[in-house]
Amino acid sequence: MTDETLRLLKELDRKVLWLAAWMIHNANHLRGNVDGLKVGGHQASSASLATIMTSLYFHVLRPEDRVAVKPHASPIFHAIQYLLGRQTVDKLRDYRGYKGAQSYPSRTKDADDVDFSTGSVGLGVAQTLFASLTQDYIRAHGFGGDRPEGRMVALVGDAEMDEGNVFESMLEGWKQGLRNCWWIIDYNRQSLDAVIREGLWARYAALFRDFGWDVVILKYGSLLEAAFARPGGEALRSWIDSCPNQLYSALVFQGGAAWRKRLTDDLGADSAVMRLIGELSDDALAQLMTNLAGHDLPTLIDAFGRIDHDRPTCFIAYTVKGYGLPFAGHKDNHAGLMTTAQMATFRQAMKIRPGHEWDRFEGLNVRAEDLQAFLDRIPFAQGGPRRYRAARIEPPSELKLAIQPDMSTQQGFGALLNELGREASAFSDRIVTASPDVTMSTNLGPWVNRRGLFAHEAMADTFKSERIPSTLTWEFSPRGQHIELGIAEMNLFILLAAFGLAHSIHGERLFPIGTLYDPFVERGLDALNYACYQDARFILAGTPSGITLSPEGGAHQSIATPLIGLAQDGLAAFEPAFVDELAVVLAFAFDYIQRDGEGEPSERTWLRDETGGSIYLRLSTRPIEQPQRAMTPELRQGIIDGAYWMRRPGPNCQVVVAYTGTVAPEAIQAVGLMAEDRRDVGLLAVTSADRLNAGWTAASRARERGLPHARSHIERLLADAPPSCALVTVLDGHPATLAWLGAVAGHRTRSLGVEHFGQTGSIPDLYRHYGIDANAIVAAAQAIAPGRPIRHLKAL
Ligand SMILES: Cc1ncc(C[n+]2csc(CCOP(=O)(O)OP(=O)(O)O)c2C)c(N)n1
Ligand SMILES: [Mg+2]
């Protein structure tokens, strides 16, 4: 690096710090005074990463690299993009406001090319690891062409390292032969609440080395290193090395005079040290003592430049939280905001004239043309758009399958994938499956037997070569299409986020399918939410589910997941009862996850189907009798839209039973039992409470906004049921999932489902115990649809 480059980078470093601080100040003190928008901190957290990010974006990063920025360094990220001409001043002015630059970097909501969203700490870190795996997968399958390999970089807060998912991902990275991944830990020794424990860096270093990472410790900057080389320097170094984090932070906050007093108290007898610090003014002494590597451009650039291998690398970079700002080092500085008076002093130091706060080159000791020419030349700015678009890959319009008389949806799912694995096609070659140690027990076995497991290096199945009979071939190769994961469900969801963004981040479309036991959706829920927030595209199968998994035991039952399916944005949830429905839904899913239109909601369903999203299938291991029927276009459409009449209610209908999923036999049986005593009973098959609800909500809103004819699918269906009839809903899940159906057309409603769980037993035992069997459905109908006693209702 030339002196001129260093000079320009130093200017940029100051500028980035200024802009970030001003954005926050503007949002809080200026705009906040007008619109009452009081914001939290971020100034201190941002300042601690300013120099590291300056060195990366303006010098080290190449166009193919991708970065997850620590959530609270969002202002620094936006300031850098602004200087690069990739962010508008209006968005900076509206930082944290409506449609302004986001508080935490967001792929979907920010306009300045965020690579990975962050916010829920720990997830973005792991995402870089799985993005690197995605990159390797794409190359190994020969999809990526000759696109250069990028490094997947995470800027990690030291307190983020407390999140278990970070360690879970490291273990997985080790198993998968992780490459091209850099994690830079912002070791400011402060979390949100306090100063962290002593010596954590050594724990981290040992851990990373154990997992095969290169570890680079960046402790002191060039000023301190130069001082250490002078007489008295060694004593100074050992004093800092043994200085507790709390004391160091306190002295940083107190400044030069406090440093001098403390050093004189401790090292006063050492005349060389006293001479060394005696030469310095208080300000210069404070500058020296806080010259940690994370704030020293030459040290950082040298360290990053030395990495000449593709092994995963962890940099532990010592920093000061709030560096360069008045509350630097103070343990309470997380939400710290500079006062107007402090800002005025800072402005002066930065040479910013009032009214010119947002000017890109204001206050710099360099000519605007020179800086612009430099910015135009930096490696990061040389590539084209950072977001790719991958062409749509035509999925089969129909998935064919020989349906047996009795089948479970989980069996059907395995069989459908088996069919897809049978023949190579441009489509099926892009499917990639993953499962956290439940590949077999979620029925992915036949698919894996056909397509094999993915690994950098081929590895044979010894059981096979030893001719030991086994139903599963466990053979790894770079062409394999299944990724074996350890049990950690968070890893599954972060993997789905990474593979599900392959079209946008790596320019290659993949169809990721993840399977897990349904209750463990909750184990990975934040990561699932994170994947959806980034608009990753994948298919998730939760199976088995509910209390229907019966003897598997109470600990494995899932009650709340249908509500998760209903509420999770970006995820269309289906719970088919029959395998022919599942085949329709899966074919739709392969299309839906590729959509990225912007259009208006459909006039037919009021669903925002053009935008697409991910798909969640809640499946079951319970074999049930399959209907013998032809798949008509109308039935197909109903399944996709979320419901269809299994038995249309007659004009004098007194009761409608609406069911979801594997309790179909109970619902069908209940309708039969009531037939003699209630007229024209209707049976509504609900394949997606989520899509029905979304359409209904959107159509209601459309009417309120002046489109009186807007009608959703469920409104049209329930128009067939007379207002006087009663509605009984039932599913193996929380009853609230379908309870809202009563509000659609004002039907009296009783909702059956599972609110308490934990009991082991057979399916009949449990359905009776929790009140979702045929008898319970009939009893509910009798209670809310008065009439003569229903003869077949057994005394409960
Ligand atoms: C999962 C999650 N839990 C809690 C928070 C709230 N939170 C935001 S930042 C933070 C800690 C910040 O410490 P660190 O990562 O060291 O960053 P620093 O502020 O020191 O730069 C916490 C607890 C969060 N964003 N995400
Ligand atoms: Mg910290």
mmCIF file of N, CA and C in Angstrom, residues 262-342:
data_model
loop_
_atom_site.group_PDB
_atom_site.id
_atom_site.type_symbol
_atom_site.label_atom_id
_atom_site.label_comp_id
_atom_site.label_asym_id
_atom_site.label_seq_id
_atom_site.Cartn_x
_atom_site.Cartn_y
_atom_site.Cartn_z
ATOM 1 N N ARG A 262 -2.496 6.842 36.066
ATOM 2 C CA ARG A 262 -2.478 5.402 36.333
ATOM 3 C C ARG A 262 -1.118 4.789 35.985
ATOM 4 N N LEU A 263 -0.598 5.190 34.817
ATOM 5 C CA LEU A 263 0.703 4.628 34.407
ATOM 6 C C LEU A 263 1.791 5.073 35.373
ATOM 7 N N THR A 264 1.688 6.328 35.851
ATOM 8 C CA THR A 264 2.694 6.826 36.803
ATOM 9 C C THR A 264 2.582 6.068 38.126
ATOM 10 N N ASP A 265 1.327 5.821 38.562
ATOM 11 C CA ASP A 265 1.147 5.054 39.808
ATOM 12 C C ASP A 265 1.762 3.667 39.682
ATOM 13 N N ASP A 266 1.532 3.033 38.544
ATOM 14 C CA ASP A 266 1.955 1.628 38.400
ATOM 15 C C ASP A 266 3.399 1.471 37.953
ATOM 16 N N LEU A 267 3.860 2.400 37.081
ATOM 17 C CA LEU A 267 5.185 2.196 36.468
ATOM 18 C C LEU A 267 6.135 3.352 36.756
ATOM 19 N N GLY A 268 5.793 4.184 37.762
ATOM 20 C CA GLY A 268 6.565 5.402 38.056
ATOM 21 C C GLY A 268 8.038 5.131 38.307
ATOM 22 N N ALA A 269 8.340 3.912 38.814
ATOM 23 C CA ALA A 269 9.738 3.600 39.132
ATOM 24 C C ALA A 269 10.556 3.309 37.878
ATOM 25 N N ASP A 270 9.875 3.102 36.760
ATOM 26 C CA ASP A 270 10.584 2.770 35.513
ATOM 27 C C ASP A 270 10.815 4.055 34.719
ATOM 28 N N SER A 271 12.043 4.574 34.793
ATOM 29 C CA SER A 271 12.289 5.907 34.213
ATOM 30 C C SER A 271 12.139 5.890 32.693
ATOM 31 N N ALA A 272 12.419 4.730 32.058
ATOM 32 C CA ALA A 272 12.292 4.669 30.595
ATOM 33 C C ALA A 272 10.829 4.860 30.191
ATOM 34 N N VAL A 273 9.924 4.179 30.915
ATOM 35 C CA VAL A 273 8.498 4.323 30.592
ATOM 36 C C VAL A 273 8.071 5.767 30.822
ATOM 37 N N MET A 274 8.542 6.338 31.950
ATOM 38 C CA MET A 274 8.127 7.703 32.271
ATOM 39 C C MET A 274 8.608 8.674 31.187
ATOM 40 N N ARG A 275 9.836 8.412 30.670
ATOM 41 C CA ARG A 275 10.327 9.273 29.581
ATOM 42 C C ARG A 275 9.443 9.110 28.342
ATOM 43 N N LEU A 276 9.108 7.861 28.061
ATOM 44 C CA LEU A 276 8.304 7.563 26.858
ATOM 45 C C LEU A 276 6.971 8.308 26.892
ATOM 46 N N ILE A 277 6.309 8.252 28.036
ATOM 47 C CA ILE A 277 4.995 8.907 28.069
ATOM 48 C C ILE A 277 5.130 10.389 28.379
ATOM 49 N N GLY A 278 6.254 10.735 28.953
ATOM 50 C CA GLY A 278 6.472 12.154 29.293
ATOM 51 C C GLY A 278 6.554 13.039 28.066
ATOM 52 N N GLU A 279 6.974 12.445 26.946
ATOM 53 C CA GLU A 279 7.101 13.226 25.704
ATOM 54 C C GLU A 279 5.737 13.581 25.118
ATOM 55 N N LEU A 280 4.719 12.891 25.570
ATOM 56 C CA LEU A 280 3.423 13.012 24.886
ATOM 57 C C LEU A 280 2.470 13.931 25.636
ATOM 58 N N SER A 281 1.686 14.694 24.877
ATOM 59 C CA SER A 281 0.601 15.477 25.472
ATOM 60 C C SER A 281 -0.463 14.495 25.961
ATOM 61 N N ASP A 282 -1.430 14.983 26.728
ATOM 62 C CA ASP A 282 -2.500 14.098 27.196
ATOM 63 C C ASP A 282 -3.239 13.485 26.006
ATOM 64 N N ASP A 283 -3.526 14.318 25.017
ATOM 65 C CA ASP A 283 -4.255 13.797 23.852
ATOM 66 C C ASP A 283 -3.447 12.719 23.138
ATOM 67 N N ALA A 284 -2.152 13.004 22.958
ATOM 68 C CA ALA A 284 -1.305 12.042 22.244
ATOM 69 C C ALA A 284 -1.170 10.751 23.046
ATOM 70 N N LEU A 285 -1.126 10.887 24.370
ATOM 71 C CA LEU A 285 -1.027 9.690 25.208
ATOM 72 C C LEU A 285 -2.307 8.848 25.067
ATOM 73 N N ALA A 286 -3.469 9.528 25.099
ATOM 74 C CA ALA A 286 -4.735 8.802 24.938
ATOM 75 C C ALA A 286 -4.771 8.135 23.571
ATOM 76 N N GLN A 287 -4.283 8.826 22.563
ATOM 77 C CA GLN A 287 -4.287 8.255 21.214
ATOM 78 C C GLN A 287 -3.403 7.004 21.164
ATOM 79 N N LEU A 288 -2.234 7.121 21.817
ATOM 80 C CA LEU A 288 -1.321 5.975 21.825
ATOM 81 C C LEU A 288 -1.957 4.777 22.543
ATOM 82 N N MET A 289 -2.501 5.046 23.712
ATOM 83 C CA MET A 289 -2.993 3.936 24.542
ATOM 84 C C MET A 289 -4.245 3.267 23.950
ATOM 85 N N THR A 290 -4.925 3.949 23.050
ATOM 86 C CA THR A 290 -6.111 3.329 22.413
ATOM 87 C C THR A 290 -5.808 2.886 20.979
ATOM 88 N N ASN A 291 -4.542 2.910 20.639
ATOM 89 C CA ASN A 291 -4.167 2.524 19.263
ATOM 90 C C ASN A 291 -4.152 0.990 19.146
ATOM 91 N N LEU A 292 -5.352 0.439 19.195
ATOM 92 C CA LEU A 292 -5.474 -1.016 19.053
ATOM 93 C C LEU A 292 -5.518 -1.357 17.565
ATOM 94 N N ALA A 293 -5.222 -2.599 17.266
ATOM 95 C CA ALA A 293 -5.075 -2.980 15.851
ATOM 96 C C ALA A 293 -6.334 -2.712 15.040
ATOM 97 N N GLY A 294 -7.493 -2.883 15.684
ATOM 98 C CA GLY A 294 -8.747 -2.701 14.961
ATOM 99 C C GLY A 294 -9.006 -1.257 14.552
ATOM 100 N N HIS A 295 -8.179 -0.343 15.039
ATOM 101 C CA HIS A 295 -8.333 1.056 14.630
ATOM 102 C C HIS A 295 -7.113 1.538 13.858
ATOM 103 N N ASP A 296 -6.313 0.607 13.414
ATOM 104 C CA ASP A 296 -5.055 0.977 12.778
ATOM 105 C C ASP A 296 -5.016 0.442 11.343
ATOM 106 N N LEU A 297 -5.213 1.337 10.415
ATOM 107 C CA LEU A 297 -5.324 0.918 9.009
ATOM 108 C C LEU A 297 -4.126 0.111 8.510
ATOM 109 N N PRO A 298 -2.889 0.580 8.745
ATOM 110 C CA PRO A 298 -1.767 -0.208 8.205
ATOM 111 C C PRO A 298 -1.744 -1.638 8.743
ATOM 112 N N THR A 299 -2.032 -1.782 10.036
ATOM 113 C CA THR A 299 -2.001 -3.125 10.633
ATOM 114 C C THR A 299 -3.089 -4.009 10.012
ATOM 115 N N LEU A 300 -4.278 -3.438 9.861
ATOM 116 C CA LEU A 300 -5.393 -4.222 9.321
ATOM 117 C C LEU A 300 -5.116 -4.646 7.884
ATOM 118 N N ILE A 301 -4.677 -3.682 7.103
ATOM 119 C CA ILE A 301 -4.490 -3.977 5.679
ATOM 120 C C ILE A 301 -3.372 -4.999 5.479
ATOM 121 N N ASP A 302 -2.360 -4.864 6.288
ATOM 122 C CA ASP A 302 -1.273 -5.831 6.219
ATOM 123 C C ASP A 302 -1.792 -7.231 6.583
ATOM 124 N N ALA A 303 -2.578 -7.302 7.652
ATOM 125 C CA ALA A 303 -3.058 -8.617 8.124
ATOM 126 C C ALA A 303 -3.986 -9.262 7.101
ATOM 127 N N PHE A 304 -4.904 -8.486 6.563
ATOM 128 C CA PHE A 304 -5.835 -9.065 5.585
ATOM 129 C C PHE A 304 -5.066 -9.500 4.328
ATOM 130 N N GLY A 305 -4.079 -8.714 3.959
ATOM 131 C CA GLY A 305 -3.319 -9.002 2.739
ATOM 132 C C GLY A 305 -2.455 -10.244 2.867
ATOM 133 N N ARG A 306 -2.136 -10.625 4.070
ATOM 134 C CA ARG A 306 -1.257 -11.787 4.267
ATOM 135 C C ARG A 306 -1.961 -13.124 4.058
ATOM 136 N N ILE A 307 -3.259 -13.102 4.045
ATOM 137 C CA ILE A 307 -3.960 -14.400 3.923
ATOM 138 C C ILE A 307 -3.850 -14.881 2.478
ATOM 139 N N ASP A 308 -3.084 -15.939 2.297
ATOM 140 C CA ASP A 308 -2.831 -16.428 0.937
ATOM 141 C C ASP A 308 -3.346 -17.845 0.752
ATOM 142 N N HIS A 309 -4.358 -18.211 1.542
ATOM 143 C CA HIS A 309 -4.924 -19.551 1.432
ATOM 144 C C HIS A 309 -6.436 -19.420 1.512
ATOM 145 N N ASP A 310 -7.139 -20.514 1.249
ATOM 146 C CA ASP A 310 -8.600 -20.425 1.296
ATOM 147 C C ASP A 310 -9.179 -21.088 2.539
ATOM 148 N N ARG A 311 -8.334 -21.388 3.522
ATOM 149 C CA ARG A 311 -8.860 -21.969 4.762
ATOM 150 C C ARG A 311 -9.693 -20.927 5.501
ATOM 151 N N PRO A 312 -10.674 -21.372 6.276
ATOM 152 C CA PRO A 312 -11.448 -20.386 7.035
ATOM 153 C C PRO A 312 -10.534 -19.658 8.024
ATOM 154 N N THR A 313 -10.766 -18.375 8.156
ATOM 155 C CA THR A 313 -9.865 -17.566 8.971
ATOM 156 C C THR A 313 -10.655 -16.698 9.929
ATOM 157 N N CYS A 314 -10.206 -16.710 11.170
ATOM 158 C CA CYS A 314 -10.832 -15.853 12.183
ATOM 159 C C CYS A 314 -9.824 -14.785 12.597
ATOM 160 N N PHE A 315 -10.227 -13.543 12.494
ATOM 161 C CA PHE A 315 -9.404 -12.441 12.977
ATOM 162 C C PHE A 315 -10.015 -11.965 14.291
ATOM 163 N N ILE A 316 -9.207 -11.922 15.312
ATOM 164 C CA ILE A 316 -9.711 -11.341 16.565
ATOM 165 C C ILE A 316 -9.090 -9.950 16.647
ATOM 166 N N ALA A 317 -9.892 -8.952 16.343
ATOM 167 C CA ALA A 317 -9.363 -7.586 16.223
ATOM 168 C C ALA A 317 -9.743 -6.778 17.460
ATOM 169 N N TYR A 318 -8.753 -6.375 18.231
ATOM 170 C CA TYR A 318 -9.013 -5.547 19.411
ATOM 171 C C TYR A 318 -9.497 -4.173 18.965
ATOM 172 N N THR A 319 -10.574 -3.721 19.608
ATOM 173 C CA THR A 319 -11.128 -2.405 19.300
ATOM 174 C C THR A 319 -11.621 -1.758 20.593
ATOM 175 N N VAL A 320 -12.042 -0.510 20.446
ATOM 176 C CA VAL A 320 -12.649 0.225 21.559
ATOM 177 C C VAL A 320 -14.062 0.582 21.128
ATOM 178 N N LYS A 321 -15.029 0.214 21.957
ATOM 179 C CA LYS A 321 -16.417 0.553 21.613
ATOM 180 C C LYS A 321 -16.604 2.066 21.773
ATOM 181 N N GLY A 322 -17.046 2.696 20.714
ATOM 182 C CA GLY A 322 -17.212 4.158 20.744
ATOM 183 C C GLY A 322 -15.939 4.905 20.383
ATOM 184 N N TYR A 323 -15.006 4.201 19.747
ATOM 185 C CA TYR A 323 -13.707 4.813 19.416
ATOM 186 C C TYR A 323 -13.891 6.144 18.684
ATOM 187 N N GLY A 324 -13.177 7.148 19.177
ATOM 188 C CA GLY A 324 -13.235 8.463 18.512
ATOM 189 C C GLY A 324 -14.407 9.319 18.952
ATOM 190 N N LEU A 325 -15.254 8.791 19.819
ATOM 191 C CA LEU A 325 -16.433 9.535 20.270
ATOM 192 C C LEU A 325 -16.332 9.754 21.790
ATOM 193 N N PRO A 326 -17.083 10.712 22.316
ATOM 194 C CA PRO A 326 -16.885 11.084 23.722
ATOM 195 C C PRO A 326 -17.173 9.983 24.734
ATOM 196 N N PHE A 327 -18.020 9.011 24.348
ATOM 197 C CA PHE A 327 -18.316 7.961 25.333
ATOM 198 C C PHE A 327 -17.513 6.692 25.085
ATOM 199 N N ALA A 328 -16.414 6.820 24.363
ATOM 200 C CA ALA A 328 -15.567 5.653 24.092
ATOM 201 C C ALA A 328 -15.236 4.942 25.397
ATOM 202 N N GLY A 329 -15.407 3.631 25.401
ATOM 203 C CA GLY A 329 -14.996 2.814 26.541
ATOM 204 C C GLY A 329 -15.981 2.781 27.685
ATOM 205 N N HIS A 330 -16.928 3.709 27.752
ATOM 206 C CA HIS A 330 -17.846 3.696 28.899
ATOM 207 C C HIS A 330 -18.732 2.453 28.833
ATOM 208 N N LYS A 331 -18.880 1.783 29.961
ATOM 209 C CA LYS A 331 -19.589 0.501 29.931
ATOM 210 C C LYS A 331 -21.067 0.654 29.567
ATOM 211 N N ASP A 332 -21.606 1.845 29.746
ATOM 212 C CA ASP A 332 -23.034 2.060 29.433
ATOM 213 C C ASP A 332 -23.237 2.643 28.032
ATOM 214 N N ASN A 333 -22.225 2.585 27.195
ATOM 215 C CA ASN A 333 -22.317 3.396 25.964
ATOM 216 C C ASN A 333 -23.149 2.763 24.851
ATOM 217 N N HIS A 334 -23.688 1.560 25.075
ATOM 218 C CA HIS A 334 -24.363 0.896 23.953
ATOM 219 C C HIS A 334 -25.470 1.772 23.366
ATOM 220 N N ALA A 335 -26.281 2.358 24.241
ATOM 221 C CA ALA A 335 -27.368 3.211 23.744
ATOM 222 C C ALA A 335 -26.954 4.679 23.797
ATOM 223 N N GLY A 336 -25.666 4.907 24.009
ATOM 224 C CA GLY A 336 -25.186 6.283 24.177
ATOM 225 C C GLY A 336 -25.409 7.128 22.934
ATOM 226 N N LEU A 337 -25.832 8.346 23.158
ATOM 227 C CA LEU A 337 -26.017 9.278 22.052
ATOM 228 C C LEU A 337 -25.258 10.545 22.390
ATOM 229 N N MET A 338 -24.614 11.115 21.402
ATOM 230 C CA MET A 338 -23.896 12.351 21.671
ATOM 231 C C MET A 338 -24.900 13.481 21.884
ATOM 232 N N THR A 339 -24.582 14.339 22.833
ATOM 233 C CA THR A 339 -25.431 15.506 23.051
ATOM 234 C C THR A 339 -25.178 16.497 21.923
ATOM 235 N N THR A 340 -26.041 17.499 21.838
ATOM 236 C CA THR A 340 -25.858 18.514 20.798
ATOM 237 C C THR A 340 -24.512 19.225 20.980
ATOM 238 N N ALA A 341 -24.159 19.456 22.226
ATOM 239 C CA ALA A 341 -22.876 20.135 22.485
ATOM 240 C C ALA A 341 -21.703 19.248 22.067
ATOM 241 N N GLN A 342 -21.781 17.980 22.394
ATOM 242 C CA GLN A 342 -20.697 17.055 21.990
ATOM 243 C C GLN A 342 -20.608 16.969 20.470
#
